Tab-separated table of C-alpha atoms in Angstrom:
chain	number	residue	atom	x	y	z
A	403	MET	CA	26.533	146.869	80.062
A	404	GLY	CA	25.666	144.430	82.622
A	405	LYS	CA	24.046	141.177	82.418
A	406	TYR	CA	21.343	142.090	79.885
A	407	GLY	CA	24.209	143.374	77.839
A	408	LYS	CA	25.606	139.599	77.489
A	409	TRP	CA	21.814	138.280	76.681
A	410	ILE	CA	21.191	140.316	73.962
A	411	GLY	CA	25.057	139.768	72.864
A	412	GLY	CA	24.621	136.144	72.956
A	413	GLY	CA	21.018	136.120	71.091
A	414	LEU	CA	22.220	138.507	68.387
A	415	GLY	CA	25.023	136.154	67.098
A	416	TRP	CA	25.880	137.883	63.689
A	417	ALA	CA	24.394	141.035	64.596
A	418	LEU	CA	27.427	141.986	67.218
A	419	GLY	CA	29.276	143.338	64.148
A	420	GLY	CA	28.573	145.786	61.212
A	421	PRO	CA	25.765	148.349	61.737
A	422	ILE	CA	23.496	146.699	63.846
A	423	GLY	CA	26.244	145.658	66.124
A	424	ALA	CA	27.428	149.754	66.401
A	425	LEU	CA	23.429	150.394	67.174
A	426	ILE	CA	22.871	148.364	69.607
A	427	GLY	CA	26.056	149.175	71.121
A	428	PHE	CA	25.772	152.379	71.296
A	429	MET	CA	22.432	152.495	72.857
A	430	PHE	CA	23.102	149.666	75.508
A	431	GLY	CA	26.538	151.724	77.081
A	432	SER	CA	23.523	154.181	78.749
A	433	LEU	CA	20.643	152.240	79.058
A	434	PHE	CA	21.391	148.766	80.698
A	435	ASP	CA	23.822	149.962	82.938
A	436	GLY	CA	23.508	148.496	86.624
A	437	MET	CA	21.347	145.704	85.610
A	438	GLN	CA	20.914	142.448	88.143
A	439	SER	CA	24.224	140.013	87.257
A	440	GLY	CA	22.614	136.483	85.562
A	441	ALA	CA	19.288	137.867	85.137
A	442	TYR	CA	18.899	138.077	81.171
A	443	GLU	CA	21.683	135.733	79.907
A	444	TYR	CA	21.090	133.759	76.785
A	445	ARG	CA	23.681	131.437	75.120
A	446	LEU	CA	23.334	130.084	71.585
A	447	PRO	CA	23.017	126.590	71.394
A	448	HIS	CA	25.330	126.224	68.484
A	449	GLY	CA	28.673	128.157	70.340
A	450	GLU	CA	29.846	131.312	69.094
A	451	GLY	CA	29.544	130.817	65.206
A	452	ALA	CA	27.920	133.931	62.983
A	453	TYR	CA	25.145	131.684	62.421
A	454	ALA	CA	24.549	128.376	62.983
A	455	GLN	CA	24.347	125.495	60.172
A	456	ALA	CA	22.608	121.763	59.598
A	457	GLU	CA	22.888	119.942	56.733
A	458	GLY	CA	24.328	122.545	54.405
A	459	GLN	CA	21.869	125.458	55.019
A	460	THR	CA	21.905	128.425	57.233
A	461	TYR	CA	19.548	128.836	60.395
A	462	THR	CA	18.895	132.386	61.701
A	463	GLN	CA	18.783	132.373	65.623
A	464	PRO	CA	15.882	133.380	67.760
A	465	GLY	CA	17.554	136.099	68.992
A	466	ASP	CA	18.910	137.554	65.611
A	467	PHE	CA	15.236	137.259	64.389
A	468	VAL	CA	14.057	139.444	67.434
A	469	VAL	CA	16.863	142.040	67.583
A	470	SER	CA	16.441	142.321	63.264
A	471	LEU	CA	12.399	142.661	63.701
A	472	LEU	CA	12.829	145.213	66.271
A	473	VAL	CA	15.481	147.073	64.331
A	474	LEU	CA	13.453	147.044	60.971
A	475	ALA	CA	10.242	147.590	62.770
A	476	ALA	CA	11.789	150.900	64.314
A	477	ALA	CA	12.357	152.072	60.652
A	478	VAL	CA	8.827	151.342	59.484
A	479	MET	CA	7.178	152.681	62.295
A	480	LYS	CA	8.650	156.076	61.853
A	481	ALA	CA	7.894	156.127	58.290
A	482	ASP	CA	5.082	158.226	58.362
A	483	GLY	CA	6.210	160.975	60.725
A	484	LYS	CA	4.162	159.382	63.577
A	485	VAL	CA	4.217	156.412	65.779
A	486	LEU	CA	1.133	154.957	67.055
A	487	LYS	CA	0.212	153.547	70.223
A	488	SER	CA	-1.416	150.432	68.030
A	489	GLU	CA	1.990	149.772	66.562
A	490	LEU	CA	3.773	149.386	69.821
A	491	ASP	CA	1.227	147.428	71.249
A	492	TYR	CA	1.612	145.264	68.773
A	493	VAL	CA	5.029	144.269	68.934
A	494	ARG	CA	4.477	144.500	72.542
A	495	THR	CA	1.658	141.675	72.461
A	496	PHE	CA	4.009	139.558	70.015
A	497	LEU	CA	6.958	139.561	72.087
A	498	ARG	CA	4.956	138.577	75.115
A	499	GLN	CA	3.274	135.899	73.514
A	500	GLN	CA	6.500	134.345	72.422
A	501	PHE	CA	9.354	135.082	75.116
A	502	GLY	CA	7.268	136.075	78.340
A	503	GLU	CA	6.823	139.579	80.180
A	504	GLU	CA	10.207	140.188	81.372
A	505	GLN	CA	11.939	140.150	78.368
A	506	THR	CA	9.095	141.817	76.495
A	507	ARG	CA	9.914	144.482	78.546
A	508	GLN	CA	13.518	144.904	77.889
A	509	ASN	CA	13.075	145.012	74.341
A	510	ILE	CA	10.479	147.462	74.274
A	511	LEU	CA	13.042	149.821	76.380
A	512	LEU	CA	15.318	148.887	72.994
A	513	LEU	CA	12.570	149.482	70.400
A	514	ARG	CA	12.066	153.489	72.019
A	515	GLU	CA	15.613	153.725	72.057
A	516	MET	CA	15.946	152.660	68.368
A	517	LEU	CA	12.966	154.629	67.490
A	518	LYS	CA	15.223	157.898	68.361
A	519	LYS	CA	18.196	156.943	66.587
A	520	GLU	CA	18.843	157.440	62.696
A	521	TYR	CA	20.848	154.796	60.850
A	522	ASP	CA	21.299	153.689	57.577
A	523	LEU	CA	18.147	151.406	56.287
A	524	GLN	CA	19.920	149.969	53.731
A	525	GLU	CA	23.364	148.736	55.622
A	526	VAL	CA	21.116	147.273	58.481
A	527	SER	CA	18.760	145.476	56.210
A	528	GLN	CA	21.392	144.177	54.033
A	529	GLN	CA	23.152	143.002	57.426
A	530	VAL	CA	20.442	141.053	58.135
A	531	GLY	CA	19.784	139.675	54.723
A	532	ARG	CA	23.359	138.328	54.315
A	533	TYR	CA	22.963	135.477	57.096
A	534	MET	CA	18.943	135.496	57.465
A	535	ASP	CA	17.392	132.243	55.877
A	536	TYR	CA	15.060	133.023	53.163
A	537	ALA	CA	11.803	131.350	55.067
A	538	SER	CA	12.575	133.636	58.429
A	539	LYS	CA	13.140	136.792	55.840
A	540	LEU	CA	9.362	136.143	54.522
A	541	GLN	CA	8.247	135.826	58.538
A	542	LEU	CA	9.897	139.074	59.294
A	543	LEU	CA	8.153	140.555	56.111
A	544	HIS	CA	5.120	139.406	57.383
A	545	PHE	CA	5.759	141.151	61.084
A	546	LEU	CA	6.570	144.299	59.061
A	547	PHE	CA	3.239	144.453	57.543
A	548	GLY	CA	1.404	143.701	60.522
A	549	ILE	CA	2.607	146.008	62.228
A	550	SER	CA	1.943	148.844	59.437
A	551	SER	CA	-1.699	147.570	59.512
A	552	ALA	CA	-2.151	147.310	63.541
A	553	ASP	CA	-4.382	150.418	63.376
A	554	GLY	CA	-6.427	149.367	60.973
A	555	LYS	CA	-4.897	150.667	57.636
A	556	VAL	CA	-1.674	150.411	56.126
A	557	HIS	CA	0.205	153.494	54.877
A	558	PRO	CA	1.679	154.165	51.846
A	559	LYS	CA	4.926	155.385	53.518
A	560	GLU	CA	5.330	152.668	55.605
A	561	VAL	CA	4.645	150.447	52.319
A	562	GLU	CA	7.201	152.281	50.849
A	563	VAL	CA	9.794	151.568	53.768
A	564	ILE	CA	9.095	147.935	53.576
A	565	GLU	CA	9.439	147.428	50.125
A	566	LYS	CA	12.640	148.735	50.287
A	567	ILE	CA	13.605	146.609	53.154
A	568	SER	CA	12.419	143.852	51.043
A	569	VAL	CA	14.969	144.688	47.978
A	570	PHE	CA	17.586	145.230	50.660
A	571	LEU	CA	16.773	141.478	52.267
A	572	ARG	CA	16.823	140.052	48.242
A	573	ILE	CA	13.072	138.824	48.866
A	574	SER	CA	11.992	138.341	45.491
A	575	PRO	CA	9.177	140.970	44.022
A	576	SER	CA	6.668	138.146	43.707
A	577	ASP	CA	7.098	137.173	47.529
A	578	PHE	CA	6.974	140.602	48.210
A	579	LYS	CA	3.774	141.331	46.768
A	580	SER	CA	2.522	137.705	48.137
A	581	VAL	CA	2.948	138.838	51.766
A	582	LYS	CA	1.381	142.586	51.226
A	583	ALA	CA	-1.357	141.157	49.732
A	584	MET	CA	-2.526	139.593	52.844
A	585	PHE	CA	-2.651	143.023	54.330
A	586	VAL	CA	-3.577	145.311	51.459
A	587	LYS	CA	-6.561	144.094	49.619
A	588	ASP	CA	-8.143	144.642	46.344
A	589	ASN	CA	-10.190	142.660	44.071
A	590	TYR	CA	-6.932	140.326	42.871
A	591	ASN	CA	-5.677	139.822	46.417
A	592	ASN	CA	-6.233	136.031	46.639
A	593	TYR	CA	-4.477	135.692	43.393
A	594	ARG	CA	-1.536	138.078	44.188
A	595	ILE	CA	-1.132	135.967	47.507
A	596	LEU	CA	-0.537	132.844	45.234
A	597	GLU	CA	1.797	134.769	43.045
A	598	ILE	CA	-0.623	134.009	39.800
A	599	THR	CA	-2.745	136.044	37.626
A	600	PRO	CA	-6.365	135.644	37.099
A	601	ASP	CA	-6.256	133.884	33.569
A	602	ALA	CA	-4.210	131.453	35.504
A	603	SER	CA	-5.841	127.913	34.311
A	604	ASP	CA	-7.351	125.752	37.184
A	605	ASP	CA	-4.427	123.419	37.272
A	606	GLU	CA	-2.339	126.503	37.183
A	607	VAL	CA	-4.159	127.424	40.590
A	608	LYS	CA	-3.701	123.798	41.728
A	609	LYS	CA	0.308	124.090	41.357
A	610	ALA	CA	0.728	127.559	42.457
A	611	TYR	CA	-1.006	126.364	46.007
A	612	ARG	CA	1.095	123.709	46.482
A	613	GLU	CA	4.602	125.543	45.223
A	614	MET	CA	3.280	128.319	47.923
A	615	ALA	CA	2.587	125.811	50.554
A	616	LEU	CA	6.000	124.502	50.639
A	617	LYS	CA	7.550	128.131	50.785
A	618	TYR	CA	5.231	129.122	53.735
A	619	HIS	CA	4.942	125.913	55.552
A	620	PRO	CA	5.681	127.092	59.764
A	621	ASP	CA	7.877	123.939	59.959
A	622	ARG	CA	10.545	125.829	57.675
A	623	VAL	CA	10.959	128.599	60.566
A	624	SER	CA	10.750	125.349	63.235
A	625	HIS	CA	14.760	126.381	63.768
A	626	LEU	CA	13.379	129.648	65.187
A	627	GLY	CA	11.592	127.860	67.990
A	628	ILE	CA	7.764	127.093	68.439
A	629	GLU	CA	6.450	130.274	69.269
A	630	ILE	CA	7.650	131.592	65.989
A	631	GLN	CA	6.791	128.589	64.077
A	632	GLU	CA	2.765	128.729	65.948
A	633	ALA	CA	3.096	132.831	64.569
A	634	ALA	CA	4.017	131.562	60.937
A	635	LYS	CA	0.996	129.569	60.805
A	636	VAL	CA	-1.109	133.024	60.373
A	637	LYS	CA	0.673	133.235	57.166
A	638	PHE	CA	0.238	129.812	56.194
A	639	GLN	CA	-3.374	130.574	57.333
A	640	GLU	CA	-3.910	133.462	54.610
A	641	LEU	CA	-2.571	131.465	52.051
A	642	GLN	CA	-4.788	128.469	52.387
A	643	ALA	CA	-8.023	131.273	52.773
A	644	ALA	CA	-6.819	132.488	49.650
A	645	TYR	CA	-6.737	129.209	47.733
A	646	ILE	CA	-10.371	128.150	49.576
A	647	SER	CA	-11.851	131.451	48.159
A	648	ILE	CA	-10.665	130.920	44.414
A	649	LYS	CA	-11.691	127.352	44.691
A	650	LYS	CA	-14.987	128.394	45.554
A	651	GLU	CA	-15.333	131.403	43.100
A	652	ARG	CA	-14.299	128.855	40.168
A	653	GLY	CA	-16.070	125.792	41.611
A	654	ILE	CA	-12.968	123.888	41.577
A	655	LYS	CA	-13.221	120.175	43.211
């Protein structure tokens, strides 16, 4: 597989096993043979364990997050029967901003191969869900909706696939609706983002915002690196904008 296989192997961590490991291994056999030695090697800072732990909590590794994004992104992109250039550009832009041009080029090659393959969405999603911390799952969900909306609209079949992924990841229905509301707009959009209804009291609005601010704060994905943390600020800003809109609407001080 060449050294890129070692790089992605280090980055995968827990993903080396199970259905994701089988999928990646199958594709790398032909895709990356003969790459230059040492160019893309990556080692986990926490050794060879399946996932990192600190203070009793599970932390997703950056490489795990990216591979999870690529595998699940491919499923979303294929959901409506066509893969759009705008969707590929969205993924490419995100990867380039986070990891640079060369690593992005290799990951896009991997994504293109994934788009050609059929795999069990439930199995790969459940594998991700077993080891990924909850804050990272929410960030992953946000990226999947971002891919779906890259062409300016969210296709119902893509939403259906994202909802299935959300269930397999064991994301709560209220959190799914909150993230969805950041992309699929309606008259009650701001309330859905805060996971409340329009008949909530002003005090309930304030309490909901405080709780959601803790849940969506970018520091909760700081273990994925500064680049992912910066990307998470977009989701946090959507939450803040929803709260400000409700405050203005109600005249809350």
